[in-house]
Short mmCIF file of C-alpha atoms in Angstrom, two decimals:
data_model
loop_
_atom_site.label_atom_id
_atom_site.label_comp_id
_atom_site.label_asym_id
_atom_site.label_seq_id
_atom_site.Cartn_x
_atom_site.Cartn_y
_atom_site.Cartn_z
CA MET A 1388 23.44 25.47 -17.96
CA ASN A 1389 21.49 22.39 -16.89
CA ILE A 1390 21.65 19.57 -14.36
CA PHE A 1391 23.73 17.41 -16.70
CA GLU A 1392 26.53 19.97 -16.66
CA LEU A 1393 26.57 20.00 -12.85
CA PHE A 1394 26.81 16.21 -12.92
CA GLU A 1395 29.56 16.35 -15.55
CA GLN A 1396 31.58 18.66 -13.33
CA GLN A 1397 31.30 16.13 -10.49
CA ALA A 1398 32.42 13.35 -12.86
CA ARG A 1399 35.57 15.34 -13.65
CA GLU A 1400 36.32 16.06 -10.00
CA ARG A 1401 35.63 12.59 -8.53
CA PRO A 1402 35.74 10.04 -11.38
CA ARG A 1403 36.37 6.96 -9.21
CA GLN A 1404 33.90 7.79 -6.44
CA PRO A 1405 30.80 5.57 -6.55
CA ALA A 1406 27.89 7.58 -7.94
CA ILE A 1407 25.11 5.00 -7.56
CA VAL A 1408 25.06 1.62 -5.84
CA GLU A 1409 22.13 -0.63 -6.72
CA THR A 1410 21.11 -4.22 -6.01
CA THR A 1411 20.35 -6.39 -9.04
CA HIS A 1412 19.78 -10.11 -9.51
CA GLN A 1413 23.57 -10.36 -9.72
CA GLY A 1414 24.05 -8.73 -6.32
CA GLU A 1415 25.23 -5.27 -5.36
CA GLN A 1416 26.59 -3.24 -8.29
CA SER A 1417 28.56 0.00 -7.93
CA THR A 1418 28.86 2.54 -10.77
CA ASP A 1419 31.39 5.33 -10.32
CA TYR A 1420 31.00 8.87 -11.66
CA ASP A 1421 33.27 8.27 -14.65
CA GLU A 1422 31.41 5.09 -15.65
CA LEU A 1423 28.07 6.84 -15.28
CA HIS A 1424 29.29 9.79 -17.35
CA HIS A 1425 30.46 7.50 -20.15
CA ALA A 1426 27.13 5.65 -20.11
CA VAL A 1427 25.27 8.96 -20.45
CA LEU A 1428 27.38 10.01 -23.45
CA GLN A 1429 26.87 6.61 -25.07
CA SER A 1430 23.11 6.83 -24.52
CA CYS A 1431 23.12 10.25 -26.16
CA THR A 1432 24.62 8.64 -29.26
CA LEU A 1433 21.93 5.94 -29.13
CA PHE A 1434 19.14 8.53 -29.00
CA GLU A 1435 20.71 10.63 -31.76
CA ARG A 1436 21.15 7.57 -33.99
CA HIS A 1437 17.41 6.90 -33.78
CA GLY A 1438 16.49 10.43 -34.80
CA LEU A 1439 15.52 12.02 -31.49
CA MET A 1440 15.80 15.80 -31.57
CA PRO A 1441 15.74 18.59 -28.93
CA GLY A 1442 12.20 19.07 -27.67
CA ASP A 1443 11.14 15.46 -28.34
CA ALA A 1444 9.52 13.80 -25.32
CA VAL A 1445 10.80 10.43 -24.09
CA LEU A 1446 8.33 8.52 -21.91
CA LEU A 1447 10.33 6.63 -19.27
CA PHE A 1448 8.90 3.53 -17.57
CA GLN A 1449 11.98 2.63 -15.58
CA PRO A 1450 12.40 1.85 -11.87
CA MET A 1451 14.98 3.60 -9.70
CA SER A 1452 18.29 2.30 -11.00
CA VAL A 1453 21.54 3.30 -12.63
CA ALA A 1454 19.77 2.98 -15.99
CA LEU A 1455 17.09 5.50 -15.00
CA TYR A 1456 19.68 8.20 -14.30
CA VAL A 1457 21.71 7.32 -17.40
CA TYR A 1458 18.66 7.92 -19.61
CA LEU A 1459 17.47 10.95 -17.63
CA LEU A 1460 20.83 12.71 -17.80
CA ALA A 1461 21.12 11.84 -21.50
CA CYS A 1462 17.74 13.51 -22.08
CA PHE A 1463 18.92 16.63 -20.24
CA ARG A 1464 22.14 16.77 -22.27
CA LEU A 1465 20.37 16.47 -25.63
CA GLY A 1466 17.47 18.77 -24.80
CA LEU A 1467 14.97 15.91 -24.86
CA VAL A 1468 11.99 16.10 -22.51
CA ALA A 1469 11.96 13.30 -19.93
CA MET A 1470 8.32 12.32 -19.33
CA PHE A 1471 7.07 10.23 -16.40
CA ILE A 1472 3.68 8.56 -15.90
CA ASP A 1473 2.97 6.09 -13.10
CA PRO A 1474 2.44 2.84 -15.06
CA GLY A 1475 -0.11 1.65 -12.50
CA VAL A 1476 -2.62 4.46 -13.00
CA GLY A 1477 -4.57 2.66 -15.70
CA ARG A 1478 -4.98 2.76 -19.46
CA ASP A 1479 -7.39 5.70 -19.63
CA TYR A 1480 -5.16 7.93 -17.50
CA ILE A 1481 -2.09 7.05 -19.59
CA THR A 1482 -4.07 7.87 -22.74
CA GLN A 1483 -5.02 11.29 -21.36
CA CYS A 1484 -1.40 12.03 -20.44
CA CYS A 1485 -0.19 11.09 -23.92
CA ARG A 1486 -2.79 13.41 -25.43
CA ILE A 1487 -1.64 16.31 -23.26
CA HIS A 1488 1.96 15.89 -24.46
CA PRO A 1489 2.49 13.17 -27.09
CA PRO A 1490 5.82 11.39 -26.59
CA ARG A 1491 8.15 10.80 -29.51
CA ALA A 1492 9.82 7.82 -27.83
CA LEU A 1493 9.02 5.18 -25.22
CA LEU A 1494 11.77 3.68 -23.09
CA ALA A 1495 10.53 0.90 -20.84
CA ALA A 1496 11.70 -2.04 -18.78
CA PRO A 1497 10.45 -5.45 -20.00
CA GLY A 1498 7.55 -5.63 -17.54
CA ALA A 1499 6.30 -2.17 -18.47
CA GLN A 1500 6.49 -3.06 -22.17
CA LEU A 1501 3.41 -5.22 -21.62
CA LEU A 1502 1.38 -2.03 -21.18
CA ARG A 1503 1.64 -1.60 -24.95
CA LEU A 1504 -0.66 -4.58 -25.36
CA LEU A 1505 -3.38 -2.71 -23.44
CA SER A 1506 -2.77 0.86 -24.55
CA PRO A 1507 -3.22 2.08 -28.14
CA SER A 1508 -1.67 5.41 -27.12
CA LEU A 1509 1.58 3.63 -26.21
CA ARG A 1510 1.55 1.59 -29.41
CA ARG A 1511 1.28 4.80 -31.43
CA ILE A 1512 4.55 6.19 -30.02
CA PRO A 1513 6.94 6.26 -33.03
CA VAL A 1514 10.21 5.11 -31.41
CA LYS A 1515 10.20 2.32 -28.83
CA PHE A 1516 13.15 1.17 -26.74
CA THR A 1517 13.37 -1.76 -24.36
CA THR A 1518 15.90 -1.98 -21.54
CA GLY A 1519 15.65 -5.77 -21.66
CA HIS A 1520 17.36 -8.09 -24.11
CA TRP A 1521 14.44 -8.17 -26.56
CA PHE A 1522 10.80 -7.21 -26.98
CA PRO A 1523 8.75 -7.30 -30.21
CA PHE A 1524 8.84 -4.10 -32.31
CA SER A 1525 11.34 -2.46 -29.94
CA LYS A 1526 14.90 -1.23 -30.27
CA SER A 1527 17.51 -2.10 -27.68
CA ALA A 1528 18.27 0.69 -25.22
CA ARG A 1529 21.64 -0.83 -24.33
CA TRP A 1530 24.28 1.88 -24.41
CA HIS A 1531 27.24 -0.49 -24.25
CA GLY A 1532 29.36 -0.36 -27.41
CA GLN A 1533 28.04 3.03 -28.53
CA ARG A 1534 30.58 5.76 -29.22
CA LEU A 1535 30.76 8.79 -26.91
CA THR A 1536 28.72 11.66 -28.29
CA THR A 1537 30.59 14.82 -29.22
CA SER A 1538 27.56 17.03 -29.85
CA PRO A 1539 27.45 20.20 -27.72
CA VAL A 1540 25.11 20.68 -24.77
CA VAL A 1541 22.41 23.01 -26.05
CA ALA A 1542 19.58 22.65 -23.53
CA GLY A 1543 18.96 25.12 -20.74
CA GLY A 1544 16.97 28.14 -19.67
CA ASP A 1545 13.21 27.92 -19.86
CA ALA A 1546 13.16 24.91 -22.22
CA ILE A 1547 11.15 22.04 -20.75
CA ALA A 1548 13.37 19.37 -19.20
CA LEU A 1549 10.94 17.09 -17.40
CA ILE A 1550 7.19 16.43 -17.36
CA SER A 1551 5.30 14.49 -14.71
CA PHE A 1552 1.60 14.33 -13.95
CA THR A 1553 -0.61 15.00 -10.99
CA SER A 1554 -4.39 14.73 -10.74
CA ALA A 1555 -6.89 17.56 -10.60
CA THR A 1556 -9.85 17.37 -8.23
CA THR A 1557 -11.80 15.91 -11.17
CA GLY A 1558 -9.29 13.06 -11.46
CA ALA A 1559 -8.04 14.29 -14.85
CA PRO A 1560 -4.25 14.59 -15.19
CA LYS A 1561 -2.40 17.90 -15.05
CA ALA A 1562 1.07 18.09 -16.56
CA ILE A 1563 3.83 19.50 -14.35
CA ALA A 1564 6.45 20.83 -16.76
CA ARG A 1565 9.80 21.68 -15.16
CA SER A 1566 12.28 23.76 -17.13
CA HIS A 1567 16.05 23.43 -16.89
CA ASP A 1568 16.18 26.68 -14.91
CA PHE A 1569 13.51 25.35 -12.55
CA LEU A 1570 15.50 22.15 -11.91
CA LEU A 1571 18.63 24.21 -11.23
CA ALA A 1572 16.74 26.39 -8.75
CA GLN A 1573 15.27 23.31 -7.07
CA ASN A 1574 18.71 21.69 -6.93
CA HIS A 1575 20.12 24.80 -5.24
CA VAL A 1576 17.35 24.78 -2.62
CA LEU A 1577 17.70 21.04 -1.98
CA ARG A 1578 21.47 21.35 -1.64
CA GLN A 1579 20.99 23.97 1.07
CA SER A 1580 17.98 22.47 2.84
CA LEU A 1581 19.36 18.93 2.90
CA ALA A 1582 22.92 20.06 3.74
CA LEU A 1583 24.33 18.04 0.82
CA ARG A 1584 28.11 17.65 0.88
CA PRO A 1585 30.29 16.04 -1.81
CA GLY A 1586 31.57 12.62 -0.84
CA GLN A 1587 28.74 11.76 1.55
CA VAL A 1588 27.07 8.35 1.30
CA ASP A 1589 23.27 8.56 1.17
CA MET A 1590 20.83 5.65 1.11
CA ASN A 1591 18.10 7.30 -0.94
CA SER A 1592 14.76 6.18 -2.38
CA LEU A 1593 13.49 9.64 -3.39
CA PRO A 1594 14.19 10.11 -7.14
CA ILE A 1595 14.55 13.91 -7.20
CA PHE A 1596 16.90 13.76 -4.19
CA VAL A 1597 19.16 11.29 -6.03
CA LEU A 1598 19.32 13.74 -8.94
CA ALA A 1599 20.45 16.43 -6.49
CA ASN A 1600 23.06 14.00 -5.12
CA LEU A 1601 24.49 13.43 -8.60
CA ALA A 1602 24.69 17.17 -9.21
CA THR A 1603 26.48 17.66 -5.89
CA GLY A 1604 28.89 14.73 -5.75
CA LEU A 1605 27.33 12.31 -3.25
CA THR A 1606 27.17 8.53 -3.43
CA SER A 1607 23.56 7.30 -3.63
CA ILE A 1608 22.69 3.83 -2.34
CA ILE A 1609 19.38 2.68 -3.82
CA PRO A 1610 17.61 0.53 -1.22
CA ALA A 1611 17.23 -3.13 -2.13
CA GLY A 1612 13.66 -4.23 -2.79
CA ASP A 1613 10.69 -3.20 -4.87
CA LEU A 1614 10.51 0.56 -4.31
CA ARG A 1615 7.14 0.68 -6.07
CA HIS A 1616 5.85 -0.76 -2.77
CA PRO A 1617 8.04 0.79 -0.05
CA ALA A 1618 5.77 -0.44 2.74
CA ALA A 1619 6.71 -4.01 1.77
CA VAL A 1620 10.50 -3.54 1.61
CA ASP A 1621 12.45 -5.72 4.07
CA GLY A 1622 13.68 -3.54 6.93
CA ALA A 1623 16.46 -5.92 7.98
CA THR A 1624 17.94 -5.69 4.48
CA LEU A 1625 17.88 -1.89 4.71
CA LEU A 1626 19.80 -2.05 7.98
CA ARG A 1627 22.43 -4.34 6.48
CA GLN A 1628 22.88 -1.96 3.53
CA LEU A 1629 23.25 1.05 5.81
CA GLU A 1630 25.88 -0.71 7.90
CA HIS A 1631 27.76 -2.31 5.01
CA ARG A 1632 28.08 0.94 3.07
CA HIS A 1633 28.74 3.09 6.17
CA ALA A 1634 25.93 5.40 5.10
CA GLN A 1635 26.00 8.87 6.64
CA ARG A 1636 22.54 9.79 5.36
CA LEU A 1637 19.15 8.17 4.84
CA SER A 1638 16.54 9.84 2.60
CA ALA A 1639 13.23 8.00 2.34
CA PRO A 1640 9.45 8.29 2.72
CA PRO A 1641 7.97 7.47 6.14
CA SER A 1642 6.72 4.07 4.93
CA LEU A 1643 10.31 2.95 4.28
CA ILE A 1644 11.50 4.46 7.56
CA GLU A 1645 8.78 2.51 9.36
CA ARG A 1646 10.02 -0.75 7.82
CA LEU A 1647 13.55 -0.05 9.09
CA VAL A 1648 12.30 0.92 12.55
CA ALA A 1649 10.05 -2.13 12.85
CA ALA A 1650 12.91 -4.47 11.90
CA CYS A 1651 15.25 -2.88 14.46
CA GLU A 1652 12.59 -3.06 17.19
CA ARG A 1653 11.86 -6.69 16.36
CA ASP A 1654 15.50 -7.77 16.30
CA GLY A 1655 16.79 -5.55 19.10
CA GLN A 1656 19.07 -3.59 16.75
CA ARG A 1657 20.16 0.05 17.08
CA LEU A 1658 21.86 2.46 14.70
CA GLN A 1659 24.79 3.61 16.80
CA TRP A 1660 26.27 6.30 14.56
CA PRO A 1661 25.31 9.92 13.74
CA LEU A 1662 23.08 9.20 10.75
CA ALA A 1663 21.34 12.18 9.11
CA VAL A 1664 17.78 11.15 8.25
CA TYR A 1665 15.55 13.10 5.85
CA THR A 1666 11.98 11.92 5.46
CA GLY A 1667 8.96 13.36 3.67
CA GLY A 1668 6.68 12.87 0.70
CA ALA A 1669 3.81 12.03 3.06
CA PRO A 1670 2.71 13.00 6.58
CA VAL A 1671 5.34 12.08 9.18
CA PHE A 1672 3.52 11.59 12.47
CA PRO A 1673 5.17 12.04 15.88
CA GLN A 1674 4.99 8.42 16.99
CA LEU A 1675 7.20 7.36 14.04
CA LEU A 1676 9.73 10.08 14.88
CA GLN A 1677 9.84 8.93 18.50
CA ARG A 1678 10.31 5.30 17.47
CA LEU A 1679 13.05 6.26 15.01
CA ALA A 1680 14.84 8.27 17.71
CA GLY A 1681 14.60 5.20 19.94
CA ILE A 1682 16.49 2.93 17.53
CA ALA A 1683 18.83 5.68 16.25
CA PRO A 1684 19.69 7.77 19.34
CA LEU A 1685 22.57 9.60 17.64
CA ALA A 1686 20.67 10.42 14.45
CA GLN A 1687 19.71 13.88 13.27
CA ILE A 1688 16.14 13.40 12.05
CA HIS A 1689 14.72 15.96 9.63
CA VAL A 1690 11.13 16.09 8.37
CA ILE A 1691 10.55 17.72 4.97
CA TYR A 1692 7.18 19.11 3.88
CA GLY A 1693 6.56 19.85 0.21
CA SER A 1694 4.48 18.96 -2.82
CA SER A 1695 4.97 18.04 -6.47
CA GLU A 1696 4.67 21.72 -7.35
CA ALA A 1697 6.93 23.01 -4.56
CA GLU A 1698 9.62 20.78 -3.07
CA PRO A 1699 10.60 21.59 -0.37
CA ILE A 1700 8.39 24.07 1.53
CA ALA A 1701 9.23 23.65 5.22
CA GLN A 1702 11.31 21.43 7.46
CA ILE A 1703 12.02 20.68 11.10
CA GLU A 1704 14.60 18.68 13.01
CA TYR A 1705 13.34 16.20 15.60
CA ARG A 1706 15.27 17.79 18.46
CA GLU A 1707 13.55 21.11 17.76
CA ILE A 1708 10.19 19.57 18.68
CA SER A 1709 9.55 20.27 22.36
CA SER A 1710 7.51 18.23 24.82
CA SER A 1711 4.82 20.91 24.64
CA ASP A 1712 4.79 20.53 20.83
CA PHE A 1713 4.24 16.78 21.17
CA GLU A 1714 1.46 17.45 23.67
CA ALA A 1715 -0.13 19.97 21.30
CA MET A 1716 -0.14 17.36 18.53
CA ARG A 1717 -1.67 14.81 20.89
CA LEU A 1718 -4.41 17.29 21.77
CA GLY A 1719 -5.30 18.01 18.15
CA ARG A 1720 -3.47 21.21 17.23
CA GLY A 1721 -2.19 19.69 14.00
CA LEU A 1722 1.02 18.25 12.61
CA LEU A 1723 4.11 20.42 13.10
CA ALA A 1724 6.03 20.90 9.84
CA GLY A 1725 8.56 23.52 10.97
CA LYS A 1726 9.67 26.83 9.55
CA PRO A 1727 9.44 27.65 5.84
CA ILE A 1728 12.79 27.09 4.14
CA ALA A 1729 14.99 29.91 2.91
CA GLY A 1730 14.05 30.78 -0.65
CA ILE A 1731 10.30 30.38 -0.31
CA ALA A 1732 7.58 32.89 0.56
CA LEU A 1733 4.64 31.42 2.46
CA ARG A 1734 1.30 32.88 3.47
CA ILE A 1735 -1.92 31.54 4.94
CA LEU A 1736 -4.83 32.46 2.70
CA ALA A 1737 -8.22 33.30 4.19
CA PRO A 1738 -11.28 31.31 3.02
CA HIS A 1739 -12.89 32.89 -0.04
CA PRO A 1740 -16.02 30.91 -0.98
CA GLY A 1741 -17.16 31.63 -4.53
CA GLU A 1742 -14.58 34.35 -5.21
CA ASN A 1743 -12.36 34.40 -8.29
CA ILE A 1744 -8.90 35.12 -6.92
CA ALA A 1745 -6.76 34.11 -9.92
CA THR A 1746 -5.50 37.71 -10.08
CA LEU A 1747 -5.01 39.96 -7.06
CA THR A 1748 -3.28 43.22 -6.29
CA PRO A 1749 -0.64 43.27 -3.55
CA VAL A 1750 -3.10 45.12 -1.31
CA GLN A 1751 -5.78 42.48 -1.91
CA LEU A 1752 -3.34 39.66 -1.16
CA ASP A 1753 -2.29 41.35 2.07
CA ALA A 1754 -5.94 41.69 3.05
CA MET A 1755 -6.52 37.97 2.45
CA THR A 1756 -3.38 36.90 4.35
CA LEU A 1757 -4.20 35.57 7.82
CA GLN A 1758 -2.37 36.38 11.02
CA PRO A 1759 -0.61 33.74 13.19
CA ASN A 1760 -2.77 30.91 14.56
CA ALA A 1761 -5.56 31.54 12.03
CA VAL A 1762 -6.35 28.57 9.76
CA GLY A 1763 -6.43 28.83 5.98
CA GLU A 1764 -4.91 27.47 2.78
CA ILE A 1765 -1.11 27.33 2.48
CA LEU A 1766 0.11 29.62 -0.32
CA VAL A 1767 3.73 29.62 -1.59
CA SER A 1768 5.95 31.30 -4.16
CA GLY A 1769 9.62 31.06 -5.06
CA GLU A 1770 12.03 30.13 -7.84
CA HIS A 1771 11.48 26.41 -7.18
CA VAL A 1772 7.66 26.75 -7.04
CA LEU A 1773 5.74 25.78 -10.18
CA THR A 1774 4.17 28.85 -11.78
CA GLY A 1775 1.78 26.98 -14.07
CA TYR A 1776 0.79 23.66 -15.56
CA LEU A 1777 1.36 22.70 -19.18
CA HIS A 1778 -1.22 24.39 -21.47
CA GLY A 1779 -2.56 26.22 -18.38
CA SER A 1780 -4.77 23.30 -17.36
CA GLY A 1781 -5.53 23.77 -13.66
CA ASP A 1782 -3.96 27.22 -13.35
CA GLN A 1783 -7.25 29.00 -12.69
CA GLU A 1784 -7.88 26.89 -9.57
CA THR A 1785 -4.33 26.69 -8.21
CA LYS A 1786 -2.45 29.87 -9.16
CA ILE A 1787 -2.75 33.49 -8.09
CA ARG A 1788 -1.01 36.22 -10.06
CA VAL A 1789 0.05 39.22 -7.98
CA GLY A 1790 1.94 41.63 -10.21
CA ASP A 1791 4.89 39.68 -11.62
CA THR A 1792 4.70 36.98 -8.93
CA ILE A 1793 2.80 33.71 -9.30
CA TRP A 1794 1.65 32.11 -6.04
CA HIS A 1795 0.79 28.42 -5.83
CA ARG A 1796 -2.24 27.32 -3.84
CA SER A 1797 -1.15 24.09 -2.18
CA GLY A 1798 -4.62 22.79 -1.36
CA ASP A 1799 -3.35 22.06 2.17
CA ALA A 1800 -4.91 23.65 5.24
CA GLY A 1801 -2.65 24.95 7.98
CA TYR A 1802 -1.52 27.89 10.07
CA LEU A 1803 1.61 29.63 11.29
CA ASP A 1804 2.19 29.79 15.03
CA ASN A 1805 3.65 32.77 16.89
CA GLY A 1806 7.15 31.47 16.19
CA GLY A 1807 6.60 31.37 12.42
CA ARG A 1808 6.37 27.57 12.33
CA LEU A 1809 3.93 25.87 9.98
CA TRP A 1810 1.32 23.43 11.31
CA LEU A 1811 -0.51 21.15 8.87
CA LEU A 1812 -4.18 20.22 9.17
CA GLY A 1813 -4.72 18.13 6.03
CA ARG A 1814 -6.11 18.59 2.55
CA ASP A 1815 -8.54 21.47 2.32
CA ARG A 1816 -11.05 19.30 0.44
CA GLU A 1817 -11.12 16.79 3.33
CA ILE A 1818 -12.22 19.33 5.96
CA VAL A 1819 -15.39 18.23 7.75
CA ARG A 1820 -18.00 20.94 8.21
CA ASP A 1821 -21.14 20.07 10.16
CA GLY A 1822 -23.26 21.14 13.10
CA HIS A 1823 -20.29 20.81 15.47
CA GLY A 1824 -18.19 23.21 13.39
CA GLU A 1825 -15.04 22.45 11.39
CA ALA A 1826 -12.82 19.42 11.93
CA TYR A 1827 -9.56 18.74 10.10
CA PRO A 1828 -8.08 15.32 9.27
CA PHE A 1829 -4.47 15.63 10.48
CA PRO A 1830 -5.16 16.82 14.05
CA ILE A 1831 -7.54 13.93 14.67
CA GLU A 1832 -5.42 11.35 12.86
CA CYS A 1833 -2.29 12.59 14.64
CA ALA A 1834 -4.00 12.29 18.03
CA ALA A 1835 -5.38 8.83 17.21
CA LEU A 1836 -1.98 7.52 16.15
CA GLN A 1837 -0.54 8.33 19.57
CA ALA A 1838 -2.96 5.90 21.22
CA PRO A 1839 -1.38 2.50 22.00
CA GLY A 1840 -1.87 -0.09 19.27
CA ILE A 1841 -3.17 2.24 16.54
CA GLN A 1842 -1.11 1.70 13.37
CA ARG A 1843 -2.96 3.96 10.91
CA ALA A 1844 -5.89 6.34 11.22
CA ALA A 1845 -8.14 8.26 8.83
CA PHE A 1846 -10.81 10.82 9.69
CA LEU A 1847 -13.58 11.77 7.26
CA LEU A 1848 -17.23 12.68 6.91
CA TRP A 1849 -19.27 9.71 5.73
CA ARG A 1850 -23.02 9.86 5.16
CA GLN A 1851 -23.17 13.01 7.30
CA ARG A 1852 -21.38 11.30 10.18
CA ARG A 1853 -17.92 11.93 11.55
CA CYS A 1854 -16.02 8.68 11.08
CA LEU A 1855 -12.62 7.58 12.32
CA VAL A 1856 -11.24 4.49 10.58
CA VAL A 1857 -8.29 2.80 12.26
CA GLN A 1858 -5.93 -0.04 11.45
CA CYS A 1859 -4.90 -1.91 14.59
CA ALA A 1860 -3.92 -5.45 15.49
CA ASP A 1861 -6.13 -5.62 18.58
CA ALA A 1862 -9.75 -4.49 18.84
CA ALA A 1863 -9.05 -3.45 22.43
CA ALA A 1864 -6.91 -0.59 21.07
CA VAL A 1865 -10.08 1.15 19.92
CA ARG A 1866 -11.10 1.74 23.55
CA ALA A 1867 -8.09 4.05 23.97
CA LEU A 1868 -9.79 6.44 21.54
CA ASP A 1869 -12.80 7.17 23.78
CA GLU A 1870 -11.50 10.57 24.94
CA LEU A 1871 -10.69 11.64 21.38
CA ARG A 1872 -14.07 10.39 20.17
CA ARG A 1873 -15.91 12.52 22.71
CA ARG A 1874 -13.73 15.59 22.22
CA GLU A 1875 -14.10 15.61 18.43
CA HIS A 1876 -17.76 14.51 18.33
CA ILE A 1877 -16.88 11.40 16.33
CA ASP A 1878 -19.99 9.37 15.53
CA ALA A 1879 -18.30 6.09 14.64
CA VAL A 1880 -14.94 4.38 14.98
CA MET A 1881 -14.34 1.52 12.57
CA ARG A 1882 -11.55 -0.99 12.17
CA ILE A 1883 -10.00 -1.84 8.85
CA ASP A 1884 -7.60 -4.69 8.18
CA ARG A 1885 -5.48 -2.73 5.69
CA MET A 1886 -5.72 1.02 5.21
CA PRO A 1887 -5.79 2.09 1.53
CA LEU A 1888 -2.71 4.19 0.78
CA ASP A 1889 -1.27 6.16 -2.12
CA ARG A 1890 0.60 4.19 -4.77
CA ARG A 1891 3.76 6.28 -4.78
CA HIS A 1892 4.93 6.26 -1.16
CA ASN A 1893 2.44 3.87 0.51
CA ALA A 1894 2.04 6.50 3.25
CA LYS A 1895 -0.80 8.93 2.43
CA ILE A 1896 -4.39 7.90 3.08
CA ASP A 1897 -6.26 7.19 -0.16
CA TYR A 1898 -9.55 8.79 0.90
CA PRO A 1899 -11.51 7.92 -2.29
CA ALA A 1900 -10.54 4.25 -1.89
CA LEU A 1901 -11.46 4.43 1.79
CA ARG A 1902 -14.90 5.79 0.91
CA ARG A 1903 -15.38 2.87 -1.48
CA TRP A 1904 -14.44 0.52 1.37
CA LEU A 1905 -16.95 2.23 3.66
CA THR A 1906 -19.66 1.79 1.03
CA ARG A 1907 -19.07 -1.95 1.09
CA HIS A 1908 -18.42 -2.48 4.80
CA THR A 1909 -20.16 0.18 6.90
CA PRO A 1910 -23.09 -2.07 7.91
CA HIS A 1911 -20.70 -4.73 9.23
CA ARG A 1912 -17.59 -3.04 10.64
CA GLN A 1913 -18.83 -0.30 12.96
CA THR A 1914 -17.35 -0.81 16.44
CA GLN A 1915 -18.14 2.33 18.42
CA ARG A 1916 -20.84 4.99 18.29
CA SER A 1917 -20.79 8.30 20.08
CA SER A 1918 -23.52 9.02 22.58
CA ASP A 1919 -23.39 12.75 21.79
#
């Protein structure tokens, strides 16, 4: 059994229901389940005709689109390994990824084909497909006109279905290999956690969530715009899509949600229907939730916390956050993520400087597990939690074996409160330790963002000084941070015109890039200094 077979079942049950709606240069295009199923079978024939065999890796450089899911589902059906690398990470990183798991085929949109001119590792890939009309030394990936494959579905179990890459603390890539069984387990958890129901209409920009939609029988509306840069997508266009398609759900990172909220606030628009909103992939701070509730008063707003290795981990609904919770976040207790989801085991691991904890006994793990309200590293296990990286690279630092169970060390600091809810404090490696004690990024950033006029905030240690960098339209907004500055012993508050953010969701602070900015601008941009 694999994800393709779940999708195929939906195609039999609801052939004329739209599966994916996308916006192209020709306007809005709707593909129903039957059409998508036929395209997948035709693409299987295309891949087979060019000699691709089960276990071969296909490197996909393809934006969110109908075509992406056609090729992805075809890979699952044939037992090919779908491989994803962010094309913007640079030539050296791509080369390292291709060494870790050499692809047999490359399938790329015309723009991404240009990477072959810069990357010898891409040029060495034996079979090259283009999704455009033509590109030198490439085969057409057009499935139209191909016969429907009749070969049986053979892939499943612990065979690798999908490989993506994340970075180690050294910056070197680690390969996240997901088996067919893993994807099925993740799909089951997502279906329950996201309350997926066949027939629902979901505007969705989160790729793995769209895959779950296809396996469950939902209609996915891909937001119009360049989703490689969600913080630049036009919010008014998103609103028109939601209204036109009568969407019942919205699944998107906070950067895309912010664009929708800003457009509604600017134009005096409100979402006056019971929309179910699911947001995650980056920290979701309380001021965005409050603004979203203001323009969508009937919405059910859910925040999802997870990681590439474990998605999801915890979630909370906006109406479950009390006024005292909001006050606690304002006062620096952290960012409330909610209760761990069903199907995951979560512990808070005590600090262990210098200890090798790759293997523990159950008694040792219990001894290292912290009680409520004590801060440590978030540790998780479950069927949808990655048990190891490809070739074991990174396992020593991020996995703990306890008997037959593998626990994943998230690298995130946090704690459980007396009610069993998880509070996030930020990446463990970004904790500031100095003469004033320990200070964590999220509590300070969360508090700063609730000050009027502060759009983004980042807290870090820079040249042995506690620094708070803020993005705000008006320099006067910095004065609202005086109380926070004194309370947290912040040495300097600096303004930045544009906060560096992660490439994927445009929502997480890119701390290495921010440190490079500080190197260039610290002598000129300091605006406040603590008198402590």
